[in-house]
C-alpha cells in the first residue's frame, strides 16, 4: 500500500477514534451533571436517559443540558492548545488535531442549530429560558462564523503531516494530500461512525456524522492557496500502526457493546 494511502487509513482510524471519544465525553458530562442533581441518569453511547426529572429546577435542567456542549468546547480548546505547542507530527498529534476539531464542531454545531432544533442541547436551553429569537439567531451566526474561521485555520495543520516535499509542492499536490488527510477520513469515518451509532434513537444522530463534516471542504479547497507548508520529519504516519488499530478497537467496544445498552449512574 502506498504511503499516502496509509496516511489516509491512519487518519480514518484516528478520526473515528476521536469522534467516538468526543461523543462519549460529551454524554458523560450530561450524565455527571444529572448525577449531581439526582436525575438517575443512564449513560448510553450517544445519549443519556434521565429517569427522574420532575424535581429538577430550571437552573438544574439548563446546567445538565449545557454540560455536554461546554465540555466539547473545553475539549477543543485544550486539545488544540496541546497540538499547537508541539512541532512533532505523529499519530498522537493527528488524534489531538481531530479531537480538537470535533470538540469545536460539536459545540458550534449545537450553537448553530439551536434556533431550529428545540430537542438539541442548546435548543432546549433556549426553550427553558424563553430566549428571544434575535439572540438565538445572533448566536447561530456567530457560531457559523467561528466554525468557518476554525475551518480556514485547519488547512496548514493537516498539510503539515506531509514528510515529502513533492506532496505539497504546488496547488494540485497540496489539495491531493489534504484530500487524503482530511476529506477521505471524514467520508469513510462518518460511515463507520454511523454504523456504530445504530440502532437509530433519533434521526439527527444518524445524519450528524456526515453533515457535521461538510465544513472540511473549505480547508481542503483552501489547500491550493497555502504557501510554505512546514514539512514533518516523522515518516511513521505513513506506516501501518497496530497501536492506532488497537485504540480504535478498544473505543469501539466500549462505545458499542458497553455503553450502548446503558449504564446506570
Tab-separated table of C-alpha atoms in Angstrom:
chain	number	residue	atom	x	y	z
A	1	UNK	CA	0.000	0.000	0.000
A	2	UNK	CA	1.316	3.448	-0.903
A	3	UNK	CA	2.464	5.734	1.908
A	4	UNK	CA	-0.169	8.353	1.181
A	5	UNK	CA	-2.876	5.701	1.282
A	6	UNK	CA	-1.553	4.528	4.656
A	7	UNK	CA	-1.679	8.118	5.904
A	8	UNK	CA	-5.306	8.266	4.796
A	9	UNK	CA	-6.054	4.943	6.528
A	10	UNK	CA	-4.436	6.121	9.745
A	11	UNK	CA	-6.329	9.395	9.580
A	12	UNK	CA	-9.608	7.496	9.065
A	13	UNK	CA	-8.985	5.396	12.165
A	14	UNK	CA	-7.908	8.398	14.227
A	15	UNK	CA	-10.949	10.363	13.034
A	16	UNK	CA	-13.276	7.564	14.154
A	17	UNK	CA	-11.437	7.218	17.474
A	18	UNK	CA	-11.640	10.970	18.088
A	19	UNK	CA	-15.324	11.023	17.107
A	20	UNK	CA	-16.196	8.195	19.493
A	21	UNK	CA	-14.151	9.773	22.300
A	22	UNK	CA	-15.834	13.134	21.688
A	23	UNK	CA	-19.295	11.586	21.820
A	24	UNK	CA	-18.590	9.577	24.973
A	25	UNK	CA	-17.058	12.562	26.771
A	26	UNK	CA	-19.983	14.759	25.739
A	27	UNK	CA	-22.567	12.293	27.024
A	28	UNK	CA	-20.568	11.598	30.186
A	29	UNK	CA	-20.732	15.320	31.002
A	30	UNK	CA	-24.538	15.204	30.702
A	31	UNK	CA	-24.648	12.102	32.895
A	32	UNK	CA	-22.346	13.515	35.582
A	33	UNK	CA	-24.432	16.667	35.761
A	34	UNK	CA	-27.534	14.511	36.102
A	35	UNK	CA	-25.895	12.596	38.931
A	36	UNK	CA	-25.255	15.868	40.779
A	37	UNK	CA	-28.964	16.660	40.628
A	38	UNK	CA	-30.232	13.099	41.272
A	39	UNK	CA	-31.868	12.628	37.882
A	40	UNK	CA	-30.951	8.912	37.902
A	41	UNK	CA	-29.109	9.073	34.568
A	42	UNK	CA	-28.467	6.060	32.377
A	43	UNK	CA	-25.413	6.663	30.201
A	44	UNK	CA	-25.656	5.280	26.665
A	45	UNK	CA	-23.224	5.558	23.770
A	46	UNK	CA	-24.752	8.657	22.166
A	47	UNK	CA	-27.422	9.843	24.582
A	48	UNK	CA	-28.301	9.979	28.268
A	49	UNK	CA	-31.625	8.869	29.665
A	50	UNK	CA	-32.672	10.770	32.810
A	51	UNK	CA	-35.241	8.675	34.697
A	52	UNK	CA	-36.192	11.294	37.279
A	53	UNK	CA	-36.553	14.901	36.150
A	54	UNK	CA	-39.760	16.134	37.816
A	55	UNK	CA	-37.877	17.640	40.761
A	56	UNK	CA	-35.284	19.499	38.673
A	57	UNK	CA	-35.340	23.270	38.718
A	58	UNK	CA	-34.928	25.275	35.529
A	59	UNK	CA	-31.334	26.088	36.505
A	60	UNK	CA	-30.551	22.413	37.024
A	61	UNK	CA	-32.094	21.458	33.686
A	62	UNK	CA	-30.131	24.185	31.927
A	63	UNK	CA	-26.899	23.106	33.635
A	64	UNK	CA	-27.417	19.487	32.609
A	65	UNK	CA	-28.227	20.433	29.012
A	66	UNK	CA	-25.198	22.715	28.714
A	67	UNK	CA	-22.763	20.257	30.315
A	68	UNK	CA	-22.195	18.384	27.048
A	69	UNK	CA	-21.586	21.384	24.761
A	70	UNK	CA	-19.385	23.105	27.342
A	71	UNK	CA	-17.161	20.050	27.775
A	72	UNK	CA	-16.903	19.797	23.978
A	73	UNK	CA	-15.764	23.422	23.817
A	74	UNK	CA	-13.170	22.799	26.537
A	75	UNK	CA	-12.054	19.685	24.666
A	76	UNK	CA	-11.473	21.737	21.539
A	77	UNK	CA	-9.511	24.403	23.406
A	78	UNK	CA	-7.324	22.025	25.439
A	79	UNK	CA	-6.554	19.539	22.639
A	80	UNK	CA	-5.945	22.379	20.194
A	81	UNK	CA	-3.558	24.110	22.602
A	82	UNK	CA	-1.574	20.912	23.118
A	83	UNK	CA	-1.378	20.333	19.355
A	84	UNK	CA	-0.156	23.878	18.660
A	85	UNK	CA	2.570	23.641	21.306
A	86	UNK	CA	4.354	20.755	19.605
A	87	UNK	CA	6.069	20.554	16.229
A	88	UNK	CA	6.019	16.759	16.167
A	89	UNK	CA	3.599	15.264	13.640
A	90	UNK	CA	2.851	11.678	14.607
A	91	UNK	CA	-0.204	9.583	15.400
A	92	UNK	CA	-0.841	11.302	18.737
A	93	UNK	CA	-0.719	14.754	17.150
A	94	UNK	CA	-3.133	13.731	14.385
A	95	UNK	CA	-5.503	12.349	17.009
A	96	UNK	CA	-5.241	15.588	19.004
A	97	UNK	CA	-5.963	17.619	15.880
A	98	UNK	CA	-9.087	15.604	15.096
A	99	UNK	CA	-10.099	15.615	18.778
A	100	UNK	CA	-9.826	19.402	18.914
A	101	UNK	CA	-11.659	19.933	15.623
A	102	UNK	CA	-14.528	17.628	16.600
A	103	UNK	CA	-14.864	19.285	20.001
A	104	UNK	CA	-15.255	22.710	18.396
A	105	UNK	CA	-17.505	21.215	15.733
A	106	UNK	CA	-19.776	19.716	18.370
A	107	UNK	CA	-20.138	22.910	20.403
A	108	UNK	CA	-20.533	25.267	17.449
A	109	UNK	CA	-22.889	22.836	15.711
A	110	UNK	CA	-25.266	22.964	18.674
A	111	UNK	CA	-24.957	26.754	18.717
A	112	UNK	CA	-25.804	26.995	15.017
A	113	UNK	CA	-28.774	24.622	15.161
A	114	UNK	CA	-30.149	25.879	18.489
A	115	UNK	CA	-32.870	28.102	16.960
A	116	UNK	CA	-34.115	25.267	14.739
A	117	UNK	CA	-33.894	22.120	16.907
A	118	UNK	CA	-35.580	22.524	20.272
A	119	UNK	CA	-34.660	18.978	21.290
A	120	UNK	CA	-30.942	19.673	20.986
A	121	UNK	CA	-28.814	20.656	23.955
A	122	UNK	CA	-28.676	24.390	23.298
A	123	UNK	CA	-32.108	24.419	21.655
A	124	UNK	CA	-33.642	23.005	24.837
A	125	UNK	CA	-31.843	25.674	26.873
A	126	UNK	CA	-33.381	28.361	24.669
A	127	UNK	CA	-36.818	26.901	25.310
A	128	UNK	CA	-36.281	26.596	29.064
A	129	UNK	CA	-35.057	30.189	29.330
A	130	UNK	CA	-37.501	31.531	26.739
A	131	UNK	CA	-34.572	33.124	24.941
A	132	UNK	CA	-35.598	35.812	22.402
A	133	UNK	CA	-35.278	34.679	18.815
A	134	UNK	CA	-32.910	37.506	17.891
A	135	UNK	CA	-30.419	36.305	20.498
A	136	UNK	CA	-30.681	32.736	19.189
A	137	UNK	CA	-30.104	33.867	15.600
A	138	UNK	CA	-27.189	36.091	16.620
A	139	UNK	CA	-25.555	33.199	18.474
A	140	UNK	CA	-26.092	30.916	15.474
A	141	UNK	CA	-24.487	33.427	13.095
A	142	UNK	CA	-21.526	33.917	15.435
A	143	UNK	CA	-21.188	30.137	15.737
A	144	UNK	CA	-21.172	29.753	11.951
A	145	UNK	CA	-18.543	32.473	11.638
A	146	UNK	CA	-16.362	30.843	14.289
A	147	UNK	CA	-16.667	27.455	12.602
A	148	UNK	CA	-15.643	28.878	9.227
A	149	UNK	CA	-12.675	30.629	10.837
A	150	UNK	CA	-11.528	27.420	12.508
A	151	UNK	CA	-12.016	25.523	9.234
A	152	UNK	CA	-9.853	28.091	7.444
A	153	UNK	CA	-7.128	27.633	10.054
A	154	UNK	CA	-7.218	23.827	9.594
A	155	UNK	CA	-5.612	23.947	6.156
A	156	UNK	CA	-1.967	24.105	7.201
A	157	UNK	CA	-2.172	21.757	10.223
A	158	UNK	CA	-3.489	18.892	8.100
A	159	UNK	CA	-0.909	19.597	5.394
A	160	UNK	CA	1.892	19.663	7.965
A	161	UNK	CA	1.779	15.855	8.279
A	162	UNK	CA	3.473	15.627	4.874
A	163	UNK	CA	7.089	14.496	5.077
A	164	UNK	CA	7.761	14.623	1.346
A	165	UNK	CA	8.230	17.995	-0.415
A	166	UNK	CA	6.538	16.821	-3.625
A	167	UNK	CA	3.305	16.088	-1.723
A	168	UNK	CA	2.871	19.814	-1.014
A	169	UNK	CA	4.913	21.326	-3.831
A	170	UNK	CA	2.092	23.038	-5.712
A	171	UNK	CA	-1.649	23.698	-5.601
A	172	UNK	CA	-2.717	20.331	-7.041
A	173	UNK	CA	-0.428	18.213	-4.856
A	174	UNK	CA	-1.414	20.125	-1.701
A	175	UNK	CA	-5.091	19.612	-2.494
A	176	UNK	CA	-4.467	15.910	-3.131
A	177	UNK	CA	-2.621	15.475	0.172
A	178	UNK	CA	-5.366	17.346	2.023
A	179	UNK	CA	-7.895	15.025	0.395
A	180	UNK	CA	-6.060	12.047	1.915
A	181	UNK	CA	-5.648	13.508	5.405
A	182	UNK	CA	-8.950	15.371	5.701
A	183	UNK	CA	-11.695	14.507	3.206
A	184	UNK	CA	-11.316	10.734	2.914
A	185	UNK	CA	-11.191	10.335	6.724
A	186	UNK	CA	-14.365	12.406	7.070
A	187	UNK	CA	-16.300	10.488	4.390
A	188	UNK	CA	-15.176	6.963	5.289
A	189	UNK	CA	-15.038	7.675	9.012
A	190	UNK	CA	-18.575	9.070	9.008
A	191	UNK	CA	-19.884	5.818	7.509
A	192	UNK	CA	-18.120	3.813	10.221
A	193	UNK	CA	-19.396	6.108	12.984
A	194	UNK	CA	-22.950	5.943	11.621
A	195	UNK	CA	-22.854	2.135	11.758
A	196	UNK	CA	-21.584	2.259	15.341
A	197	UNK	CA	-24.379	4.716	16.216
A	198	UNK	CA	-27.044	2.123	15.292
A	199	UNK	CA	-29.763	1.429	16.352
A	200	UNK	CA	-31.429	4.720	15.489
A	201	UNK	CA	-32.541	6.633	18.579
A	202	UNK	CA	-33.018	9.976	16.863
A	203	UNK	CA	-32.661	10.771	13.165
A	204	UNK	CA	-30.209	13.570	13.962
A	205	UNK	CA	-27.761	11.024	15.420
A	206	UNK	CA	-27.607	9.318	12.017
A	207	UNK	CA	-27.211	12.410	9.837
A	208	UNK	CA	-24.884	14.258	12.232
A	209	UNK	CA	-21.621	12.387	11.481
A	210	UNK	CA	-21.663	13.131	7.755
A	211	UNK	CA	-23.399	16.522	7.878
A	212	UNK	CA	-21.081	17.952	10.527
A	213	UNK	CA	-18.066	17.467	8.286
A	214	UNK	CA	-19.153	19.477	5.260
A	215	UNK	CA	-17.141	22.370	6.659
A	216	UNK	CA	-13.986	20.323	5.943
A	217	UNK	CA	-14.474	21.035	2.247
A	218	UNK	CA	-13.335	24.598	2.951
A	219	UNK	CA	-9.789	23.805	4.192
A	220	UNK	CA	-9.450	21.126	1.504
A	221	UNK	CA	-10.138	23.680	-1.241
A	222	UNK	CA	-8.035	26.275	0.539
A	223	UNK	CA	-5.029	23.942	0.406
A	224	UNK	CA	-4.401	25.223	-3.112
A	225	UNK	CA	-3.699	28.706	-1.752
A	226	UNK	CA	-1.386	27.863	1.141
A	227	UNK	CA	2.313	28.547	0.738
A	228	UNK	CA	5.413	27.410	2.679
A	229	UNK	CA	3.916	24.326	4.328
A	230	UNK	CA	6.225	23.109	7.123
A	231	UNK	CA	7.319	19.525	6.469
A	232	UNK	CA	7.130	16.810	9.077
A	233	UNK	CA	10.236	14.857	9.976
A	234	UNK	CA	8.174	11.887	11.136
A	235	UNK	CA	7.587	9.213	8.490
A	236	UNK	CA	5.787	6.878	10.897
A	237	UNK	CA	2.474	8.485	9.964
A	238	UNK	CA	2.855	6.778	6.578
A	239	UNK	CA	3.252	3.303	8.025
A	240	UNK	CA	0.898	0.626	9.311
A	241	UNK	CA	0.212	1.078	13.057
A	242	UNK	CA	-1.115	-1.661	15.315
A	243	UNK	CA	-1.385	0.897	18.135
A	244	UNK	CA	-3.839	3.020	16.157
A	245	UNK	CA	-5.879	-0.069	15.309
A	246	UNK	CA	-5.826	-1.200	18.955
A	247	UNK	CA	-7.053	2.145	20.273
A	248	UNK	CA	-9.879	2.168	17.728
A	249	UNK	CA	-10.959	-1.370	18.640
A	250	UNK	CA	-10.984	-0.601	22.375
A	251	UNK	CA	-13.018	2.591	21.894
A	252	UNK	CA	-15.446	0.810	19.552
A	253	UNK	CA	-16.000	-1.998	22.074
A	254	UNK	CA	-16.654	0.477	24.884
A	255	UNK	CA	-18.953	2.536	22.675
A	256	UNK	CA	-20.972	-0.232	21.027
A	257	UNK	CA	-21.016	-3.111	23.498
A	258	UNK	CA	-20.619	-1.459	26.897
A	259	UNK	CA	-22.266	1.956	26.664
A	260	UNK	CA	-24.939	1.296	24.023
A	261	UNK	CA	-27.008	-0.996	26.341
A	262	UNK	CA	-26.768	1.678	29.036
A	263	UNK	CA	-25.008	2.087	32.374
A	264	UNK	CA	-26.969	3.354	35.376
A	265	UNK	CA	-25.088	6.016	37.338
